[in-house]
JSON list of C-alpha atoms in Angstrom, two decimals:
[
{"chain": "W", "resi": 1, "resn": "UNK", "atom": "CA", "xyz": [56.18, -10.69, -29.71]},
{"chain": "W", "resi": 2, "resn": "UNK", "atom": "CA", "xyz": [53.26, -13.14, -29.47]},
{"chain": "W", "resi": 3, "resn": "UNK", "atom": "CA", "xyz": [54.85, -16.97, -28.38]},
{"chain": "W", "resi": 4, "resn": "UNK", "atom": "CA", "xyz": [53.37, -17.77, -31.96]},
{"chain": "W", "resi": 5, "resn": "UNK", "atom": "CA", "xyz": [55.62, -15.51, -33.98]},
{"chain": "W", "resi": 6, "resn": "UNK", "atom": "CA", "xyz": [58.70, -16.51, -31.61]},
{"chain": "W", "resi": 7, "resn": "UNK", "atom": "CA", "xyz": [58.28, -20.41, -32.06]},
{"chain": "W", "resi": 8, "resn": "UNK", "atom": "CA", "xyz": [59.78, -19.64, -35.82]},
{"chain": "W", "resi": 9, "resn": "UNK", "atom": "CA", "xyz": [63.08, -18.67, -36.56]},
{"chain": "W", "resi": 10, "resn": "UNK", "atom": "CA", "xyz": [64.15, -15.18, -37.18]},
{"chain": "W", "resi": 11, "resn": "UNK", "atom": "CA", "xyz": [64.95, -16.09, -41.00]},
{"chain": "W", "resi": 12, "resn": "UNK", "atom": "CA", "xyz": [61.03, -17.18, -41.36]},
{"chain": "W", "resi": 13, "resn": "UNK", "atom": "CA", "xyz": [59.72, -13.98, -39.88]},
{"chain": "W", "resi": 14, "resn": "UNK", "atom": "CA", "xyz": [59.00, -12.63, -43.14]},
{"chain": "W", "resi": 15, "resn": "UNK", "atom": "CA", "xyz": [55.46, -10.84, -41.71]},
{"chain": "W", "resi": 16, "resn": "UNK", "atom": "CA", "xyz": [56.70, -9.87, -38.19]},
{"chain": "W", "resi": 17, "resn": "UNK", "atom": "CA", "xyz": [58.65, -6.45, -39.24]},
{"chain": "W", "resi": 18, "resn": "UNK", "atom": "CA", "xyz": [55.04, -6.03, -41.22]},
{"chain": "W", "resi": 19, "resn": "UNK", "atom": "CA", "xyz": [52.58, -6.56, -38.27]},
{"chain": "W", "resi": 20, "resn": "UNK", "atom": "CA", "xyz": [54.88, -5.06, -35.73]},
{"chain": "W", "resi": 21, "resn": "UNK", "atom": "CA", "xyz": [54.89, -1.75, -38.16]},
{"chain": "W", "resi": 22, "resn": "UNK", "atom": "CA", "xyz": [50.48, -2.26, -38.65]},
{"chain": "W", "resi": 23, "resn": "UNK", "atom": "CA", "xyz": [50.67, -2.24, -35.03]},
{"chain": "W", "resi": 24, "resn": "UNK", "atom": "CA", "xyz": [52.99, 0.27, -34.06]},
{"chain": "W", "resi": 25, "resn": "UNK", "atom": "CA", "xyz": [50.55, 2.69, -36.86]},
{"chain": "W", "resi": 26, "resn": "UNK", "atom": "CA", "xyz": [47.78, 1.98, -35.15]},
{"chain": "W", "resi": 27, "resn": "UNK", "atom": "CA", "xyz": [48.20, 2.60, -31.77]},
{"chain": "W", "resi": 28, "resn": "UNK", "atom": "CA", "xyz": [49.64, 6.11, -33.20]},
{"chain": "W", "resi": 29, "resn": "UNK", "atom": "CA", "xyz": [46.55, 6.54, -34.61]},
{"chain": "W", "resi": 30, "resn": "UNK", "atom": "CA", "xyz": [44.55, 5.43, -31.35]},
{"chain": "W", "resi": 31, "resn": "UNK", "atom": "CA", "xyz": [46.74, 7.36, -29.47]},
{"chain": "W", "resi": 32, "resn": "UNK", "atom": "CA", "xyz": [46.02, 11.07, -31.12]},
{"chain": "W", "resi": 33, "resn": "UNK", "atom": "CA", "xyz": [42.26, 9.66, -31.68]},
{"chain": "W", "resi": 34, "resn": "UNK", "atom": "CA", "xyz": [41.38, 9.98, -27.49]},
{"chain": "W", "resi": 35, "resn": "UNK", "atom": "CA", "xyz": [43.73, 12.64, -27.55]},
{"chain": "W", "resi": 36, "resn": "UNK", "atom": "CA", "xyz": [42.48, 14.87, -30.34]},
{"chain": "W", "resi": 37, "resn": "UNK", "atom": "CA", "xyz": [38.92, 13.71, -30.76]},
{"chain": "W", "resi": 38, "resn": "UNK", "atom": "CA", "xyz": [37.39, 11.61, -33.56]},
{"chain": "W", "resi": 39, "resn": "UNK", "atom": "CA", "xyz": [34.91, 12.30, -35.60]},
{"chain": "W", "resi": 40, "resn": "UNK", "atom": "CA", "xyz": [33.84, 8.83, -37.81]},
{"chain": "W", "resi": 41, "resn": "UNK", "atom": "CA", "xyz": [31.52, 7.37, -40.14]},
{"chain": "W", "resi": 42, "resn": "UNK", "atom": "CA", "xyz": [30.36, 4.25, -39.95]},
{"chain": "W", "resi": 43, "resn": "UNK", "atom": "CA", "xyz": [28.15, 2.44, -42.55]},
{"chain": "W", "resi": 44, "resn": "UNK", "atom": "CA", "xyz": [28.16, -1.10, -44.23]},
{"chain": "W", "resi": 45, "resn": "UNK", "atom": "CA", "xyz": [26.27, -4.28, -44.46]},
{"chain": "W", "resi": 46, "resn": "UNK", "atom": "CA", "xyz": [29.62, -5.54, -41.64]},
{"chain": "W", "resi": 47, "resn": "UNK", "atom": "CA", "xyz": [27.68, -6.32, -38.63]},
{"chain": "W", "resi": 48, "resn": "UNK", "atom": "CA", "xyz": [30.82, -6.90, -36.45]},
{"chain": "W", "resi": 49, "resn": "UNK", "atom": "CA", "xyz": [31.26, -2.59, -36.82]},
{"chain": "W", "resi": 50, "resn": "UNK", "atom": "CA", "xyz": [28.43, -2.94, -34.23]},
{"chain": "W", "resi": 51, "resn": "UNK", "atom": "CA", "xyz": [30.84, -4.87, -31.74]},
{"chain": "W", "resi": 52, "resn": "UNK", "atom": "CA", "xyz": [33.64, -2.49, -31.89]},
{"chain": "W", "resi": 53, "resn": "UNK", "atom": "CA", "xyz": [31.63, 1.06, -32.05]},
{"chain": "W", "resi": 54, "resn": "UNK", "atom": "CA", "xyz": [30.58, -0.91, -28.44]},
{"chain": "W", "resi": 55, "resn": "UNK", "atom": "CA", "xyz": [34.33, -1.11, -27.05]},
{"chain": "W", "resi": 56, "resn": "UNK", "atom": "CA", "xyz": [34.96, 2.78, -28.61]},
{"chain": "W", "resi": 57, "resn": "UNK", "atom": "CA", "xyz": [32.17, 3.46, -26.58]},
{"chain": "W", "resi": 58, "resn": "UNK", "atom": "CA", "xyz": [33.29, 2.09, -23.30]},
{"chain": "W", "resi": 59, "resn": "UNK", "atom": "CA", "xyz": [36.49, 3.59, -24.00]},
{"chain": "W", "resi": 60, "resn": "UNK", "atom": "CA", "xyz": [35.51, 7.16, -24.57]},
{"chain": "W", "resi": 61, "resn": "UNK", "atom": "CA", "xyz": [32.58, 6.63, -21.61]},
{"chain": "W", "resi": 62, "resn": "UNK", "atom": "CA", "xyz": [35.89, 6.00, -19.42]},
{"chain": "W", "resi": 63, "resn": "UNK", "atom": "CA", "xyz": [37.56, 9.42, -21.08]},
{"chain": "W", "resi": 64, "resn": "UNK", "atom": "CA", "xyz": [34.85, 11.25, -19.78]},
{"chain": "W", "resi": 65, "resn": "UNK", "atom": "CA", "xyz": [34.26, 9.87, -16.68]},
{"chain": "W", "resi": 66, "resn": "UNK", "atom": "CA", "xyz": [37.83, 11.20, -15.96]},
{"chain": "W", "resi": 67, "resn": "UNK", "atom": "CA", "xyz": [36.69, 14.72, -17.29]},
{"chain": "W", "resi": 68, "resn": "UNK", "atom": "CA", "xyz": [37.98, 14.49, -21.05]},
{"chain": "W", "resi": 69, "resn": "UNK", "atom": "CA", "xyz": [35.77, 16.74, -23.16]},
{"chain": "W", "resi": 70, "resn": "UNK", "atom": "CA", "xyz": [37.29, 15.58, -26.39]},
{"chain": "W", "resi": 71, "resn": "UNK", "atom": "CA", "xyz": [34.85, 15.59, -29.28]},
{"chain": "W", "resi": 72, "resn": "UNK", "atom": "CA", "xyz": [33.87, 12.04, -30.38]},
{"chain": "W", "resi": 73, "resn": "UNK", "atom": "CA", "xyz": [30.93, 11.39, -32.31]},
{"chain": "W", "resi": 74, "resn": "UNK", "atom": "CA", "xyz": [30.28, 8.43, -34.85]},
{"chain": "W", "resi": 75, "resn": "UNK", "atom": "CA", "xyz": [28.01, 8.81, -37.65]},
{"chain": "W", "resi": 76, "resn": "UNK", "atom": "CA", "xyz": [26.23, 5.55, -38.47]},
{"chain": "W", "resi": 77, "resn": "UNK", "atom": "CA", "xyz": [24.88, 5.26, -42.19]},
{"chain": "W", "resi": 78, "resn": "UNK", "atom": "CA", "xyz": [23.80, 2.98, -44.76]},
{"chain": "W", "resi": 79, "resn": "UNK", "atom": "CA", "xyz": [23.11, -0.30, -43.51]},
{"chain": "W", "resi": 80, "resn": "UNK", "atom": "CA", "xyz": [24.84, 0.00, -40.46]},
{"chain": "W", "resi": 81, "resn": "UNK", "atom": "CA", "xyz": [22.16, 2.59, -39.22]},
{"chain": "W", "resi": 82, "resn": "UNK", "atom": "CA", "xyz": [18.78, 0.38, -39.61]},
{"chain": "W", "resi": 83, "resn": "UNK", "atom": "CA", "xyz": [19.17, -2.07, -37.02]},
{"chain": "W", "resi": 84, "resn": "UNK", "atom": "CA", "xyz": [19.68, 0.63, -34.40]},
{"chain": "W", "resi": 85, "resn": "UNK", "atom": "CA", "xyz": [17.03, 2.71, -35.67]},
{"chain": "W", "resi": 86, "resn": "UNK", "atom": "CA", "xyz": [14.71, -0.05, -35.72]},
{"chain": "W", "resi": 87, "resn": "UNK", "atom": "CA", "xyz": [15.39, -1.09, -32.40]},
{"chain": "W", "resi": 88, "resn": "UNK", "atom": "CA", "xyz": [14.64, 1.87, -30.83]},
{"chain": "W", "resi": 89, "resn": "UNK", "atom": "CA", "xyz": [11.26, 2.02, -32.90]},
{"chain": "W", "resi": 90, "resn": "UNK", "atom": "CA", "xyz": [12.28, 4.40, -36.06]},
{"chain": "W", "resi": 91, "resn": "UNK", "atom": "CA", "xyz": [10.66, 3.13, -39.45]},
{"chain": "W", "resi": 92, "resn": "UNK", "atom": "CA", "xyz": [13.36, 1.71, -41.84]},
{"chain": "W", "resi": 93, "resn": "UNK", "atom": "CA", "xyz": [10.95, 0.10, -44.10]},
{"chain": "W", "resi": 94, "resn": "UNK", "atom": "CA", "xyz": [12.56, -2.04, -46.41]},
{"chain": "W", "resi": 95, "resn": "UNK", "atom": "CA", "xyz": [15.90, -0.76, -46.01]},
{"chain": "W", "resi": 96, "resn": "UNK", "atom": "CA", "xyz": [18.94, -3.12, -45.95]},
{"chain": "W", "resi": 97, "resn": "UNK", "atom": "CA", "xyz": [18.95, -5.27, -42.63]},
{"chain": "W", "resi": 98, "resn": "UNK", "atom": "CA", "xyz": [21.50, -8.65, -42.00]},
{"chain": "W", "resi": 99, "resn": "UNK", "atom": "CA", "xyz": [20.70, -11.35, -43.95]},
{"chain": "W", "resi": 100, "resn": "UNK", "atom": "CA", "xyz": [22.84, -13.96, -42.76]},
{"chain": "W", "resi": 101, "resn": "UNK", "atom": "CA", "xyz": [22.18, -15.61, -39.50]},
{"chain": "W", "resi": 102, "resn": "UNK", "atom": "CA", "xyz": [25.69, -14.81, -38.38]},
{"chain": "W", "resi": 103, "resn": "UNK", "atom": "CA", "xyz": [25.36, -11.27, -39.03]},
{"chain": "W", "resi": 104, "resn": "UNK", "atom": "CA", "xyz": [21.84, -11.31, -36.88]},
{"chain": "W", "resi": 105, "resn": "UNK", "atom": "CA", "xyz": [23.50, -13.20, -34.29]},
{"chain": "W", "resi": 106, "resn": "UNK", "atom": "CA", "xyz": [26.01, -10.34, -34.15]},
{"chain": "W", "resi": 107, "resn": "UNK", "atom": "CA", "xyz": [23.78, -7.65, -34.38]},
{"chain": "W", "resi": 108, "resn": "UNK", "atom": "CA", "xyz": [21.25, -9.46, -31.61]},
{"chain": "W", "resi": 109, "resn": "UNK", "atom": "CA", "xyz": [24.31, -9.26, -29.04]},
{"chain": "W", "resi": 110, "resn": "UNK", "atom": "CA", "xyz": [26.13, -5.92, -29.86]},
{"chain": "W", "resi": 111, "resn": "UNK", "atom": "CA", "xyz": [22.49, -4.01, -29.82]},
{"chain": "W", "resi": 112, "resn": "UNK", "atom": "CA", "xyz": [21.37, -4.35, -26.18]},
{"chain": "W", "resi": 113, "resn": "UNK", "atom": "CA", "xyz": [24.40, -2.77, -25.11]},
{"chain": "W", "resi": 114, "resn": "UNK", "atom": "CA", "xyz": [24.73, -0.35, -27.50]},
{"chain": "W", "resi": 115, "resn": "UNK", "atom": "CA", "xyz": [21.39, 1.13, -26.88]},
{"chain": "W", "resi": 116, "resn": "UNK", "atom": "CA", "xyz": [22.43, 1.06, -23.01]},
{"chain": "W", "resi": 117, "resn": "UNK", "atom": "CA", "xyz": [25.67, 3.27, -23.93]},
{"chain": "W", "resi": 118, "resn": "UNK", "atom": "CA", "xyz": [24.30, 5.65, -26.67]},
{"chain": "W", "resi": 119, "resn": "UNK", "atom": "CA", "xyz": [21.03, 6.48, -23.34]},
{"chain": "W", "resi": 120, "resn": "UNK", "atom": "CA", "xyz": [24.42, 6.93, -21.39]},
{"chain": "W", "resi": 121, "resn": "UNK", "atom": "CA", "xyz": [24.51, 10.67, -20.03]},
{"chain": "W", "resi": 122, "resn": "UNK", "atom": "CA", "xyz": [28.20, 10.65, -20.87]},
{"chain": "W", "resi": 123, "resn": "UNK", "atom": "CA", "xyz": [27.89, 9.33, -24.17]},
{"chain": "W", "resi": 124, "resn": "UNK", "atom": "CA", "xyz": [24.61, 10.40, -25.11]},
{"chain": "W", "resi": 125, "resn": "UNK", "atom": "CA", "xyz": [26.13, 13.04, -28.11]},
{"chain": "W", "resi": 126, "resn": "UNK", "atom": "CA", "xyz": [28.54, 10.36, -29.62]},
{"chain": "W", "resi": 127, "resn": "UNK", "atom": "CA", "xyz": [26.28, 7.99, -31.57]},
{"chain": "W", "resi": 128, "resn": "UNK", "atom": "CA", "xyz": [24.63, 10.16, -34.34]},
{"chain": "W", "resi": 129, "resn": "UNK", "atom": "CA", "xyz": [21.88, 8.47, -36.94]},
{"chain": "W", "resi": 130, "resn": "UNK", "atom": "CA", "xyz": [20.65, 9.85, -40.04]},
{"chain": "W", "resi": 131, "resn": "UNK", "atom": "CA", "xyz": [18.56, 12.78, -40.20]},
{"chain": "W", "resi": 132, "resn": "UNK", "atom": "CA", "xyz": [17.07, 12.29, -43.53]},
{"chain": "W", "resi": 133, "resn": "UNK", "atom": "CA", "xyz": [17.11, 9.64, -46.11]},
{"chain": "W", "resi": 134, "resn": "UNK", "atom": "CA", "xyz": [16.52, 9.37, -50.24]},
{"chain": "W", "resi": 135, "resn": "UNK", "atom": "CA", "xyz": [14.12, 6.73, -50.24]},
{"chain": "W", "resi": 136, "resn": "UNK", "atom": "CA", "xyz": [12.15, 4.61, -53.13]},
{"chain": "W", "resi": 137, "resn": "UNK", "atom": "CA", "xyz": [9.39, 3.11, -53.30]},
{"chain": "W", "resi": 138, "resn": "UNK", "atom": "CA", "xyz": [8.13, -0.07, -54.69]},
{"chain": "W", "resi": 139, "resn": "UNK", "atom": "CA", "xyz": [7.23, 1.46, -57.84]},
{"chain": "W", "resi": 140, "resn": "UNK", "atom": "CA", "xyz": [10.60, 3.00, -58.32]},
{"chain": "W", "resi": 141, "resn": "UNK", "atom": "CA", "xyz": [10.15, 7.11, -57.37]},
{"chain": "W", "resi": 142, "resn": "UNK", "atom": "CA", "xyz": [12.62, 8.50, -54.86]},
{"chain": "W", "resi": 143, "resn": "UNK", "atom": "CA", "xyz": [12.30, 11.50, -52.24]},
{"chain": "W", "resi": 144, "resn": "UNK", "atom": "CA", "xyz": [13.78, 12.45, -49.13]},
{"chain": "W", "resi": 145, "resn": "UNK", "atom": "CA", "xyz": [12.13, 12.01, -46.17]},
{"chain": "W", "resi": 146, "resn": "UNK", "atom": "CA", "xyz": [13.29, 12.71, -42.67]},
{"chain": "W", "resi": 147, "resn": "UNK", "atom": "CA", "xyz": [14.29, 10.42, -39.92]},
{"chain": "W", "resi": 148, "resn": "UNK", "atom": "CA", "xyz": [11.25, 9.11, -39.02]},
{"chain": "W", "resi": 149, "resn": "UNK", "atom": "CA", "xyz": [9.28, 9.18, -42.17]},
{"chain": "W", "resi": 150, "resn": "UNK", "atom": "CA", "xyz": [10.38, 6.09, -44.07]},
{"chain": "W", "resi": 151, "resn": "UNK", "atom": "CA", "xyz": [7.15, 4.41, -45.42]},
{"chain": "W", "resi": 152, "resn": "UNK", "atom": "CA", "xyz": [6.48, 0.91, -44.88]},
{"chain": "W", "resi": 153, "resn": "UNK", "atom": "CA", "xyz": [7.11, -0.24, -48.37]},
{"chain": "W", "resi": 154, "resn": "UNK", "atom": "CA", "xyz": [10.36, 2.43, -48.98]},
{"chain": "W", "resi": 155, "resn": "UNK", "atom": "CA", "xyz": [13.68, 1.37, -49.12]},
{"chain": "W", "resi": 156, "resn": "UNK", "atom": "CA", "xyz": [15.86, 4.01, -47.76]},
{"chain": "W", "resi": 157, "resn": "UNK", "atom": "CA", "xyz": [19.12, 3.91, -50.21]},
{"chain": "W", "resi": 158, "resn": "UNK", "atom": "CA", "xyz": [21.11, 6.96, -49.17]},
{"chain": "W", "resi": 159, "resn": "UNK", "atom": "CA", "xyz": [21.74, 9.88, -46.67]},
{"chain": "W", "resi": 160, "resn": "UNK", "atom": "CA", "xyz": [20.70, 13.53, -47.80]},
{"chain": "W", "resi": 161, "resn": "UNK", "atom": "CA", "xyz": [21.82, 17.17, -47.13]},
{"chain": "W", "resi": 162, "resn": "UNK", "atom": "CA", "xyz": [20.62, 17.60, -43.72]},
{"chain": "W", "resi": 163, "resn": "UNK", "atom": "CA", "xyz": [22.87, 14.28, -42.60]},
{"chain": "W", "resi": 164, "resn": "UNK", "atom": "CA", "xyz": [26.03, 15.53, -44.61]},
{"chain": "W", "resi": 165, "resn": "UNK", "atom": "CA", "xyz": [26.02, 19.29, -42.97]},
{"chain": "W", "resi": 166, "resn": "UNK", "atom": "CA", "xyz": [25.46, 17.29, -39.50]},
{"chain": "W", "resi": 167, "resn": "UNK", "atom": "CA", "xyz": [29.10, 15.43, -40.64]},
{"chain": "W", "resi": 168, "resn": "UNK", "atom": "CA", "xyz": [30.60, 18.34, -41.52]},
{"chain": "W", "resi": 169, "resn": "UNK", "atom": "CA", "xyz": [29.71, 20.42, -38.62]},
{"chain": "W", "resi": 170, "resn": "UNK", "atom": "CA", "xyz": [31.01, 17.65, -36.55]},
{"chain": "W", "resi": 171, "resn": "UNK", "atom": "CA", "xyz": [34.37, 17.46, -38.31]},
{"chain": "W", "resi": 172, "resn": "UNK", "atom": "CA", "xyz": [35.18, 21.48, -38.47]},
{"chain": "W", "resi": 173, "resn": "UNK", "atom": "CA", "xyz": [36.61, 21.77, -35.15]},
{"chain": "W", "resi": 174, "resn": "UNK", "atom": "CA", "xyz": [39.15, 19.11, -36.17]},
{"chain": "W", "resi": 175, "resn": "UNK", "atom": "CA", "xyz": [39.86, 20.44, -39.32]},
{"chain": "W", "resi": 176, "resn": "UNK", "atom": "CA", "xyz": [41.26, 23.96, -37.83]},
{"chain": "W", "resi": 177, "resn": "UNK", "atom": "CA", "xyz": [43.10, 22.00, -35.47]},
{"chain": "W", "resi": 178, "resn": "UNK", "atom": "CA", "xyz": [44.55, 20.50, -38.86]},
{"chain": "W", "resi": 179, "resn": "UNK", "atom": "CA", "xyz": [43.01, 17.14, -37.41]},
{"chain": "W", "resi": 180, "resn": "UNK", "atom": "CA", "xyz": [40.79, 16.28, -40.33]},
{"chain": "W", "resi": 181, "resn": "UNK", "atom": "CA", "xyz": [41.14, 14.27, -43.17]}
]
């Protein structure tokens, strides 16, 4: 137990059998994740997902390094996607980007070494972005485009078929080892 848990009594642990149990759960989970493989999506306006896709990435780099063929791969959508395919030079148009100077500070430092791991030879199949996008433009029409056809004036507002089958291809190896959820 953390000294900050043990500096109250027993009686006032009301949240210790809780967090100990979160815990335990999670490292379960963790635990069959690098053993079993992982297959994620990852979307949001949350710019800290950024930061910890970075420390997956380090940890499955590691995996590997040691010969672990595991499947991992990490879908990013939504607004999660657009910083990273702006910065390495993909339209996104008007699509969703951080607003808030927090998030952009975020974003800023989690992006340099993202790109770094996702050119990684090792890790160069986990990071997957979105092959085509339902887009509108300014005057209110929508259409799918493909990954690097988002207009300068389109805001790309969802994923398509060709980004969903890339998901589910991705997830079918877990789901006959009765892995997937």
């Amino acid at each position: 137990m953390t000294p900050l848990i043990t500096s109250f009594p027993p009686a006032a642990r009301v949240a210790s059998p809780l967090v100990q149990e979160g815990v335990r759960m999670y490292q379960q989970f963790e635990k069959e994740a690098f053993q079993y493989g992982l297959v994620g999506i990852l979307g949001g306006a949350k710019a800290d997902k950024l930061g910890y896709l970075v420390n997956i990435l380090k940890r499955i780099r590691a995996l590997r390094q040691q010969g672990n063929t595991v499947l991992f791969r990490f879908h990013l959508v939504g607004a999660l996607a657009y910083p990273v395919m702006q910065a390495q030079g993909l339209p996104i148009g008007r699509s969703l980007m951080p607003t808030k100077e927090e998030d952009k500070r975020k974003v800023a430092k989690a992006l340099p070494e993202l790109l770094a791991l996702m050119s990684d030879p090792l890790l160069r199949d986990v990071v997957v972005l979105p092959q085509d996008h339902l887009v509108q433009a300014p005057d209110g029409t929508e259409r799918v485009v493909g990954q690097s056809e988002i207009g300068e004036h389109d805001t790309a507002i969802d994923v398509r078929e060709e980004t969903v089958a890339s998901i589910r291809r991705d997830e079918e190896p877990l789901r006959r080892q009765g892995r997937g959820g």
